[in-house]
PDB file of C-alpha atoms and ligand atoms in Angstrom:
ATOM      1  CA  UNK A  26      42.799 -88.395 -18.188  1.00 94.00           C
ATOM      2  CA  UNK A  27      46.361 -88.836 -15.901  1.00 98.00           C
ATOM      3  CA  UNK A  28      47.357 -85.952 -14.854  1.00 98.00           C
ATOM      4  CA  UNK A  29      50.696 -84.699 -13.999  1.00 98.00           C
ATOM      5  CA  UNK A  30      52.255 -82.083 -11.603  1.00 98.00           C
ATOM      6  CA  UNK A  31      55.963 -80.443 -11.830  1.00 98.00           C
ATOM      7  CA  UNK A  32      56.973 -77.448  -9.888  1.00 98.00           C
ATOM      8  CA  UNK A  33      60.022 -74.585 -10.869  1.00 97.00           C
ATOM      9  CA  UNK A  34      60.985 -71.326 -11.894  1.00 96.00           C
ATOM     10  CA  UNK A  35      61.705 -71.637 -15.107  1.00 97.00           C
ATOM     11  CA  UNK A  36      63.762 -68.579 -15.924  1.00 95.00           C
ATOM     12  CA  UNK A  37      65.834 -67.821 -19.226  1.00 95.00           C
ATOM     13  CA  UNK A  38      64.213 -70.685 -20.463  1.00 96.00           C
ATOM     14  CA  UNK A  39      66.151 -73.239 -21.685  1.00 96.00           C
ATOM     15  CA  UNK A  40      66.624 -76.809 -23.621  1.00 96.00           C
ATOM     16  CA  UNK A  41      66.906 -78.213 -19.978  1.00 97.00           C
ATOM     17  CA  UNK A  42      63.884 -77.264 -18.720  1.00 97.00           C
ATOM     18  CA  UNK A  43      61.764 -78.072 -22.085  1.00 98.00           C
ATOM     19  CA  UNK A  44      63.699 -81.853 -22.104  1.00 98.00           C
ATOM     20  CA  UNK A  45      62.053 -82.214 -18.433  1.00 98.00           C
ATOM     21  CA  UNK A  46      58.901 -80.827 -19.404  1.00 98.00           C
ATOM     22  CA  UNK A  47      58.560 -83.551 -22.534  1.00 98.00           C
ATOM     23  CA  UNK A  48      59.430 -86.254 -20.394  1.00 98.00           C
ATOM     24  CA  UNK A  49      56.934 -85.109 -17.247  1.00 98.00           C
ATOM     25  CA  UNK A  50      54.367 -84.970 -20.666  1.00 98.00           C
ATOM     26  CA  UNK A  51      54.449 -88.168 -21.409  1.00 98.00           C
ATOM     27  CA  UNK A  52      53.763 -89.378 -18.161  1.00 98.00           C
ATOM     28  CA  UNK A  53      50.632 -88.530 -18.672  1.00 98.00           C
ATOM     29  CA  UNK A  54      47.595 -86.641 -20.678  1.00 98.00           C
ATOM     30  CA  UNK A  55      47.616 -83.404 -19.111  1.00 98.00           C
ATOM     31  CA  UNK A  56      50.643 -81.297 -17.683  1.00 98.00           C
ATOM     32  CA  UNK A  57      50.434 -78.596 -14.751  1.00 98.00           C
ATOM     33  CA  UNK A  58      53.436 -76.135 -14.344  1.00 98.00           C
ATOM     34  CA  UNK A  59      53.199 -74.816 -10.371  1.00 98.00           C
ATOM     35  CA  UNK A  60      55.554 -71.878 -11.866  1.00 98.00           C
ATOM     36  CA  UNK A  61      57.429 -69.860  -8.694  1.00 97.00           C
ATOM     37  CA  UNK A  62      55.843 -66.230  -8.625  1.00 97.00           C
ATOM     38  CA  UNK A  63      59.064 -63.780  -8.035  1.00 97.00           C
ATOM     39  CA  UNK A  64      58.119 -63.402  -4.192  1.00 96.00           C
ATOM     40  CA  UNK A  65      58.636 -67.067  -3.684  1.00 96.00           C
ATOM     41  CA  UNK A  66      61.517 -67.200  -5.462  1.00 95.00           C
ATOM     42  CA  UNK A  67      63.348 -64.049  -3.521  1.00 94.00           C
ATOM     43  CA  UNK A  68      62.037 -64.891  -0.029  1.00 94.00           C
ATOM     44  CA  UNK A  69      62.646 -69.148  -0.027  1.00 92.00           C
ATOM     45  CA  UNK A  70      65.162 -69.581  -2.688  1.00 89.00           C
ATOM     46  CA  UNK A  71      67.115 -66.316  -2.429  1.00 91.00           C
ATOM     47  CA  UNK A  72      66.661 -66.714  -6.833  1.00 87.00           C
ATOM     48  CA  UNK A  73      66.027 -63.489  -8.215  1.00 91.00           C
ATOM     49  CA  UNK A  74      64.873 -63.532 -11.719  1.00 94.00           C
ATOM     50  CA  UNK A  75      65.681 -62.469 -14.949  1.00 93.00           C
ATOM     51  CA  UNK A  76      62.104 -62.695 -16.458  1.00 96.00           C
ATOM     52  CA  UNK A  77      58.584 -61.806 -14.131  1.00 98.00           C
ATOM     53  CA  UNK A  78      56.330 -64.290 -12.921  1.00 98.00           C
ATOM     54  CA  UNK A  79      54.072 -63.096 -16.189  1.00 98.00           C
ATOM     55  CA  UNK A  80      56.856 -63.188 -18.549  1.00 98.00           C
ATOM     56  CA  UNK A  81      57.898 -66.548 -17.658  1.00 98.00           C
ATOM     57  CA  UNK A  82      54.597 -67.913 -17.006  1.00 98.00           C
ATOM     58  CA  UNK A  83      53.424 -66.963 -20.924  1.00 98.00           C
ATOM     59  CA  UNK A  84      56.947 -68.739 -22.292  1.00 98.00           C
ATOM     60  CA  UNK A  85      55.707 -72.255 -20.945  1.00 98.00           C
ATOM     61  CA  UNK A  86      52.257 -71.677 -21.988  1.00 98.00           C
ATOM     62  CA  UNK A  87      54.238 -71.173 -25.386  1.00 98.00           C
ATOM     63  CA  UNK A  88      55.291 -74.741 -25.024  1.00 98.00           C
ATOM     64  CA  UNK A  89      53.415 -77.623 -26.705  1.00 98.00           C
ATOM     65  CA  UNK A  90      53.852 -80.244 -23.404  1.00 98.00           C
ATOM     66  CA  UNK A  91      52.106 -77.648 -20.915  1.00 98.00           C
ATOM     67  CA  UNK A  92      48.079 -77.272 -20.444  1.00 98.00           C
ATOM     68  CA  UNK A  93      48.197 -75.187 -17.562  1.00 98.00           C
ATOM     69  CA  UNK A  94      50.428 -73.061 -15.370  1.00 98.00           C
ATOM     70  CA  UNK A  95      49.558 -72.317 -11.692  1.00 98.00           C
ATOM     71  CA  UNK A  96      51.184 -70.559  -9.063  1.00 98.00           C
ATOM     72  CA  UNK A  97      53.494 -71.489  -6.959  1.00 98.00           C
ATOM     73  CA  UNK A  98      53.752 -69.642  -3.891  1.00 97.00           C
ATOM     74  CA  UNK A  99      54.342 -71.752  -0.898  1.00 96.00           C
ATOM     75  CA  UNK A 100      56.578 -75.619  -0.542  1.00 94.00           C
ATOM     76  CA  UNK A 101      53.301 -76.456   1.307  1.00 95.00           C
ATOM     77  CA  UNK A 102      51.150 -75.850  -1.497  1.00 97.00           C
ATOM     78  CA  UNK A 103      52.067 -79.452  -3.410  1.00 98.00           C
ATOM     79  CA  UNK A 104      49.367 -81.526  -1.142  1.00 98.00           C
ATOM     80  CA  UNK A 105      46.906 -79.429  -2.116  1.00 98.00           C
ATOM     81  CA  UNK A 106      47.520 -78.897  -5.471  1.00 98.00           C
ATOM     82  CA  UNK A 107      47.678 -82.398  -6.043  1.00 98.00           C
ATOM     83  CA  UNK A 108      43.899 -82.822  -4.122  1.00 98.00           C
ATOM     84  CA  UNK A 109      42.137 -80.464  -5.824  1.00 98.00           C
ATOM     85  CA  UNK A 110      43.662 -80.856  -9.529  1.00 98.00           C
ATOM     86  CA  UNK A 111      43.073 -84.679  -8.857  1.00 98.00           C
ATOM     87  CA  UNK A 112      46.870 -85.121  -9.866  1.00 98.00           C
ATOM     88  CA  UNK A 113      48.287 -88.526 -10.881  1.00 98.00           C
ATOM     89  CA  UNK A 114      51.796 -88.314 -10.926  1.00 98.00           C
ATOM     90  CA  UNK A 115      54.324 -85.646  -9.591  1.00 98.00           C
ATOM     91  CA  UNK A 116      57.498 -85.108 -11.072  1.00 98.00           C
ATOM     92  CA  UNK A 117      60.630 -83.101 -11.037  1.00 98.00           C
ATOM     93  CA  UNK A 118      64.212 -83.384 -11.408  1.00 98.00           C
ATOM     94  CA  UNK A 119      66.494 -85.392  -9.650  1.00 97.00           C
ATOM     95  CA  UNK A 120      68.041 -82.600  -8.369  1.00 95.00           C
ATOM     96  CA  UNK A 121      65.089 -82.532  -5.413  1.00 97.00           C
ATOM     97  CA  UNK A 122      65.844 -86.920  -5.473  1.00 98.00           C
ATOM     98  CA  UNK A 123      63.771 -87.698  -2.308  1.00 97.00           C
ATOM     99  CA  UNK A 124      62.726 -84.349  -1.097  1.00 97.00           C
ATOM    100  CA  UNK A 125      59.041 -84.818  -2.108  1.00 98.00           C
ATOM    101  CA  UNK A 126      58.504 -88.887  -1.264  1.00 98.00           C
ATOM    102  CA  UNK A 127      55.956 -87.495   1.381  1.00 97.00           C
ATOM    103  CA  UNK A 128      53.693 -87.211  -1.844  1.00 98.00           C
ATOM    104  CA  UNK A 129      53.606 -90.649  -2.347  1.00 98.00           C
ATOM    105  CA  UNK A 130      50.792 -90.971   0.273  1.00 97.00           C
ATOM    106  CA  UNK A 131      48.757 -88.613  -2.837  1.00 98.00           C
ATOM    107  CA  UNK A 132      50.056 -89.706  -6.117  1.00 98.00           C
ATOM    108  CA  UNK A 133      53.108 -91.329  -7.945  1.00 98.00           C
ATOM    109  CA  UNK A 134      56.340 -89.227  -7.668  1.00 98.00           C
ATOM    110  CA  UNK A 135      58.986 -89.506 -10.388  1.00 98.00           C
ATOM    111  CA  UNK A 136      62.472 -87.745 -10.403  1.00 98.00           C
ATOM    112  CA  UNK A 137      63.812 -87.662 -13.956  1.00 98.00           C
ATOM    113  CA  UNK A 138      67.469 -86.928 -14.847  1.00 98.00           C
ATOM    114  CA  UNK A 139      68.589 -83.315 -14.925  1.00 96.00           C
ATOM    115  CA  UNK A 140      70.213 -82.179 -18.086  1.00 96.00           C
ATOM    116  CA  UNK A 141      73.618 -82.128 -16.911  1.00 94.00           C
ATOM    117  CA  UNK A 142      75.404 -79.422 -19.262  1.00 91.00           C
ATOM    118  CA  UNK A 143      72.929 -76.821 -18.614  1.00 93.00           C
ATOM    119  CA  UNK A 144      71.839 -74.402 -16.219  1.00 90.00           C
ATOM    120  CA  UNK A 145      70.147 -70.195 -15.406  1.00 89.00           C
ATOM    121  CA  UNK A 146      73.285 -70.041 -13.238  1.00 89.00           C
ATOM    122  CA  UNK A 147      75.277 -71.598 -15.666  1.00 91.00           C
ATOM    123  CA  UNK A 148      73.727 -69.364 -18.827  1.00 91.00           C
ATOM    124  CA  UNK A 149      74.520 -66.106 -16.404  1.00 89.00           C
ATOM    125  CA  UNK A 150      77.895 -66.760 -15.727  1.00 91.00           C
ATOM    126  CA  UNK A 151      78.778 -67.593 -19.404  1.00 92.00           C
ATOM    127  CA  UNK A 152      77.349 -64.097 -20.244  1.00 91.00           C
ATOM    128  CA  UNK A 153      79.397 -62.482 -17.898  1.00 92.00           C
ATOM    129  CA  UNK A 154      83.058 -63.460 -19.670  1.00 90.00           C
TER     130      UNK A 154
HETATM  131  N1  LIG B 223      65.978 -78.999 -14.946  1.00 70.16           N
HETATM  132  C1  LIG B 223      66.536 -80.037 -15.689  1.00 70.16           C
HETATM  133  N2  LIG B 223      67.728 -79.868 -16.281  1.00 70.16           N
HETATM  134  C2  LIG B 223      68.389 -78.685 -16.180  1.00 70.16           C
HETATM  135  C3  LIG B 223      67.840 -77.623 -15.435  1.00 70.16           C
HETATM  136  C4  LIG B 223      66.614 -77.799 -14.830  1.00 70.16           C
HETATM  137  O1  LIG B 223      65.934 -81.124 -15.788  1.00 70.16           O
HETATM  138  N3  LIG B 223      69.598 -78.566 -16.801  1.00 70.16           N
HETATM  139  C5  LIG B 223      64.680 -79.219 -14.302  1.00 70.16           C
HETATM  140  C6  LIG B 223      64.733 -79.115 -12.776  1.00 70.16           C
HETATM  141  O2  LIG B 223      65.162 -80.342 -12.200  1.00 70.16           O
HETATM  142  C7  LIG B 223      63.275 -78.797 -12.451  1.00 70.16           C
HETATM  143  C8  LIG B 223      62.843 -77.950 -13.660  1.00 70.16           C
HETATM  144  O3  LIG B 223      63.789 -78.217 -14.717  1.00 70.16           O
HETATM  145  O4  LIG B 223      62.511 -79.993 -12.416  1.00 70.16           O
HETATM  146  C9  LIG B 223      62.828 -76.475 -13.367  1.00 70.16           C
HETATM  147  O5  LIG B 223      64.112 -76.116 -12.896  1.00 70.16           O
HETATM  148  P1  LIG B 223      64.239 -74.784 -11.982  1.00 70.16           P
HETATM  149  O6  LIG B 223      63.547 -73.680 -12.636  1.00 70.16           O
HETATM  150  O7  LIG B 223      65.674 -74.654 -11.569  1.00 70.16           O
HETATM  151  O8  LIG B 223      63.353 -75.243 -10.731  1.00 70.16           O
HETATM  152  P2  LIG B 223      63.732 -75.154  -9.191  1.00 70.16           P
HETATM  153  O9  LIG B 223      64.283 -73.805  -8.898  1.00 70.16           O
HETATM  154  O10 LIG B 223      64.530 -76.336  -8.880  1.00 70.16           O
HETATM  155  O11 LIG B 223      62.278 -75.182  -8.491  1.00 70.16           O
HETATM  156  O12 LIG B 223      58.965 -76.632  -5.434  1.00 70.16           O
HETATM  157  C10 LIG B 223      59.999 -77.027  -6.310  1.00 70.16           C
HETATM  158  C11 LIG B 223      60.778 -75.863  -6.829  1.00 70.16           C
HETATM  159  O13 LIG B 223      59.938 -74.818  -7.249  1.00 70.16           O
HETATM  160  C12 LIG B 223      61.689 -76.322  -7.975  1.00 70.16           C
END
């Protein structure tokens, strides 16, 4: 079974974040979510979210491409996550291009192309006019 690895917040859900999530799918068999609890979020990307950790974690387990959805709590967590769920390939958008190529020492890393048009900041803002 190849297993694959993608890490994010995923709030306000959106056609974005479900395009990645097909593609990271069919990388593999078996697709792990690390999804950002709120406390990560606040304290190392200053993102405070619309939807709780619980909230958001039940809307990807909702979608057809995830298995499982762990926490993500720490940037160092991604070695070890990748060790003990015997990952095969990690991937994220090209938004982090390069930022994880110290994983290629534990598994294949793949950067996919964002979906441009869309964005939670974008989404926010729009709602605001
Ligand atoms: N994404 C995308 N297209 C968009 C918006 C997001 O492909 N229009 C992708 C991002 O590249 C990422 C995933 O969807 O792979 C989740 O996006 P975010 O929730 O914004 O994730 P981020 O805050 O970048 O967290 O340790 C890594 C971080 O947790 C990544």
């Amino acid at each position: 079974m190849k297993k694959v690895i993608t890490y994010g917040t995923y709030d306000l859900l959106h056609y974005g974040h479900v395009n990645l999530l097909q593609r990271a799918k069919e990388l593999g068999d078996y697709l792990i979510v690390a999804l950002s609890t709120d406390e990560f979020n606040w304290a190392e990307k200053q993102k405070k979210c619309y939807f709780p950790y619980e909230e958001r974690k039940r809307l990807l387990e909702a979608i057809r491409y995830v298995d499982l959805v762990i926490p993500e709590n720490a940037w160092a967590q991604k070695i070890s996550d990748v060790k003990e769920f015997k990952v095969d390939t990690f991937v994220i958008g090209d938004d982090w291009e390069g930022k994880f190529d110290f994983l290629k020492e534990y598994c294949e890393v793949v950067y996919l192309p964002r979906t441009p048009e869309i964005s939670t900041t974008q989404i926010k803002e729009d709602l605001k006019k």
